[in-house]
Structures are given as structure tokens and as C-alpha cells.
CSV table of C-alpha atoms in Angstrom, one decimal:
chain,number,residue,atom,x,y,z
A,1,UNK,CA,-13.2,20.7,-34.2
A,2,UNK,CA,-11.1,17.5,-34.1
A,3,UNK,CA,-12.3,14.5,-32.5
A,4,UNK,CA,-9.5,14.5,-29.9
A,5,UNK,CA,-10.1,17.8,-28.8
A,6,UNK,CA,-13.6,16.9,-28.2
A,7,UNK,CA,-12.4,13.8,-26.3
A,8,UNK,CA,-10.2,15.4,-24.0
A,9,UNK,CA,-12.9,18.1,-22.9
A,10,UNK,CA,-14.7,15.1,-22.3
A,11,UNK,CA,-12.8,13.5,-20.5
A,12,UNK,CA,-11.9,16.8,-18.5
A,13,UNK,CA,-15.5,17.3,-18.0
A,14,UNK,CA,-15.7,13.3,-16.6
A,15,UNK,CA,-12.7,13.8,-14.3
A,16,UNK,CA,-14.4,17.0,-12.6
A,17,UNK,CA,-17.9,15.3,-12.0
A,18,UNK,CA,-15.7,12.0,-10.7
A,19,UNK,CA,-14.0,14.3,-8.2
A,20,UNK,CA,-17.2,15.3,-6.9
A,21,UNK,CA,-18.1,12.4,-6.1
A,22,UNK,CA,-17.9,10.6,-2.4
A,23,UNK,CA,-14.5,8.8,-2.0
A,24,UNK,CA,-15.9,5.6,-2.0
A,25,UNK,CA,-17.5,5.6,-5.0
A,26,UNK,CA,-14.3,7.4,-6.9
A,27,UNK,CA,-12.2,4.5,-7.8
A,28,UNK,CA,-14.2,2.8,-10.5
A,29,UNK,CA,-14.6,5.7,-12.8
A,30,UNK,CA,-11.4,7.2,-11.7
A,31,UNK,CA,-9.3,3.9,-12.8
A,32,UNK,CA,-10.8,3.7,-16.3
A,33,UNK,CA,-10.0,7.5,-16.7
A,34,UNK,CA,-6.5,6.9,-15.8
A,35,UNK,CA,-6.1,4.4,-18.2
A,36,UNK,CA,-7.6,6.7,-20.8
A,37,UNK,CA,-6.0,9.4,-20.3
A,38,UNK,CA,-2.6,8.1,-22.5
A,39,UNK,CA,-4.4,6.9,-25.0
A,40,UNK,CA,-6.1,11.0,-25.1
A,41,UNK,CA,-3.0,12.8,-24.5
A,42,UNK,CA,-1.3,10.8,-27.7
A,43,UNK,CA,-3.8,11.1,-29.9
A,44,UNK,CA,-4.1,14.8,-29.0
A,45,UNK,CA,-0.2,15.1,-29.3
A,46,UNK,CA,-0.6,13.8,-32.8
A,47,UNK,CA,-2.7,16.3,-34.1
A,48,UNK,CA,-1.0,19.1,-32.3
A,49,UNK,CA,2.6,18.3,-31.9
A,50,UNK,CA,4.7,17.7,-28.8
A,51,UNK,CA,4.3,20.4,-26.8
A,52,UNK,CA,0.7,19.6,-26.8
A,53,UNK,CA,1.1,16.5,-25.5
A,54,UNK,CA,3.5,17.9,-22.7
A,55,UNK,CA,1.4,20.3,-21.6
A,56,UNK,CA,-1.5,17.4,-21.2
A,57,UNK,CA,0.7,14.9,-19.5
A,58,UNK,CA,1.8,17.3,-16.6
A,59,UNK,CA,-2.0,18.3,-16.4
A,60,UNK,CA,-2.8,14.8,-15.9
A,61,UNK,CA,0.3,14.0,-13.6
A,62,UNK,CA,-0.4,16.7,-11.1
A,63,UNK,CA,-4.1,15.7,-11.7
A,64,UNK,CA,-3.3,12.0,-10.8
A,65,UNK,CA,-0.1,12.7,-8.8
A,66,UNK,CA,-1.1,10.5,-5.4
A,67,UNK,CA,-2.8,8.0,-7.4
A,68,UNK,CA,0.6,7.4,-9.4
A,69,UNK,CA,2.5,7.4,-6.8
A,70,UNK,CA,0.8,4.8,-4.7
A,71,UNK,CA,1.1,2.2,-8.3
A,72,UNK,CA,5.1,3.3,-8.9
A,73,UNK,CA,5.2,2.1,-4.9
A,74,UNK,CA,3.6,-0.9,-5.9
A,75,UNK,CA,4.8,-2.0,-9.3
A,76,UNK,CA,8.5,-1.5,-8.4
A,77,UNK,CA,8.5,-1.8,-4.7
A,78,UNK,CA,9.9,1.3,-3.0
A,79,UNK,CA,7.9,0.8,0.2
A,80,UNK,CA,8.6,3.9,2.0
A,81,UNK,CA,6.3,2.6,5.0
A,82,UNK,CA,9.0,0.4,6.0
A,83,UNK,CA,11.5,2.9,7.2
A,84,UNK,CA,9.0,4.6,9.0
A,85,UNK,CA,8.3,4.2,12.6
């Protein structure tokens, strides 16, 4: 079995046990598996092909979907809180 393979169970495996953790204590791990997680998907959508890899990013999009969101607000500034009252 390829080495990515292996890593992406892993890292599946890590995500699930980090989700069962109390909220406080989510963000460390959670942060360093968000930043792996590109560097996973490519190297599995290198051995596989691109579909591969599409199937893995939406995985991790809807996995990661309201951490994502909250950086997009904050990297590019579309502070919806602002409008709200």
C-alpha cells in the first residue's frame, strides 16, 4: 500500500480522535491537521489522479467548512457581523 494512502487513513484516524476531544483543547491539533491536509490530498492526488484528489478536498472542506470560513472572513475581510444588528 502507498505511503499516502497510509497517511491519509492517518490523518483520518487523527481528525476523528481530535473531534472527540473537548472544544478547548481542539484547536492545537486541529490547526496542524488543517495545514496538513493539502499537503495529503496532493500527494494522494498524485498517485491516483484528479478525481482522487477532488473527492479528498470536498471531504476535507465539508470536514473543515466553519473553520474555513471564519479564516476567508479574516484573511480578506468580508465581516458579515457588521451588517448585523
Amino acid at each position: 500500500m502507498p505511503l499516502s494512502v497510509i497517511l491519509a487513513c492517518a490523518w483520518v484516524l487523527a481528525a476523528t480522535i481530535v473531534a472527540l476531544l473537548p472544544m478547548r483543547m481542539q484547536f492545537p491539533p486541529g490547526i496542524a491537521l488543517l495545514i496538513a491536509a493539502p499537503v495529503v490530498i496532493v500527494w494522494l492526488g498524485v498517485d491516483y489522479g484528479w478525481f482522487l484528489s477532488l473527492a479528498a478536498t470536498a471531504a476535507f472542506v465539508s470536514m473543515y467548512r466553519n473553520p474555513l470560513r471564519y479564516y476567508w472572513r479574516k484573511w480578506f475581510g468580508s465581516d458579515e457581523e457588521e451588517g448585523r444588528e
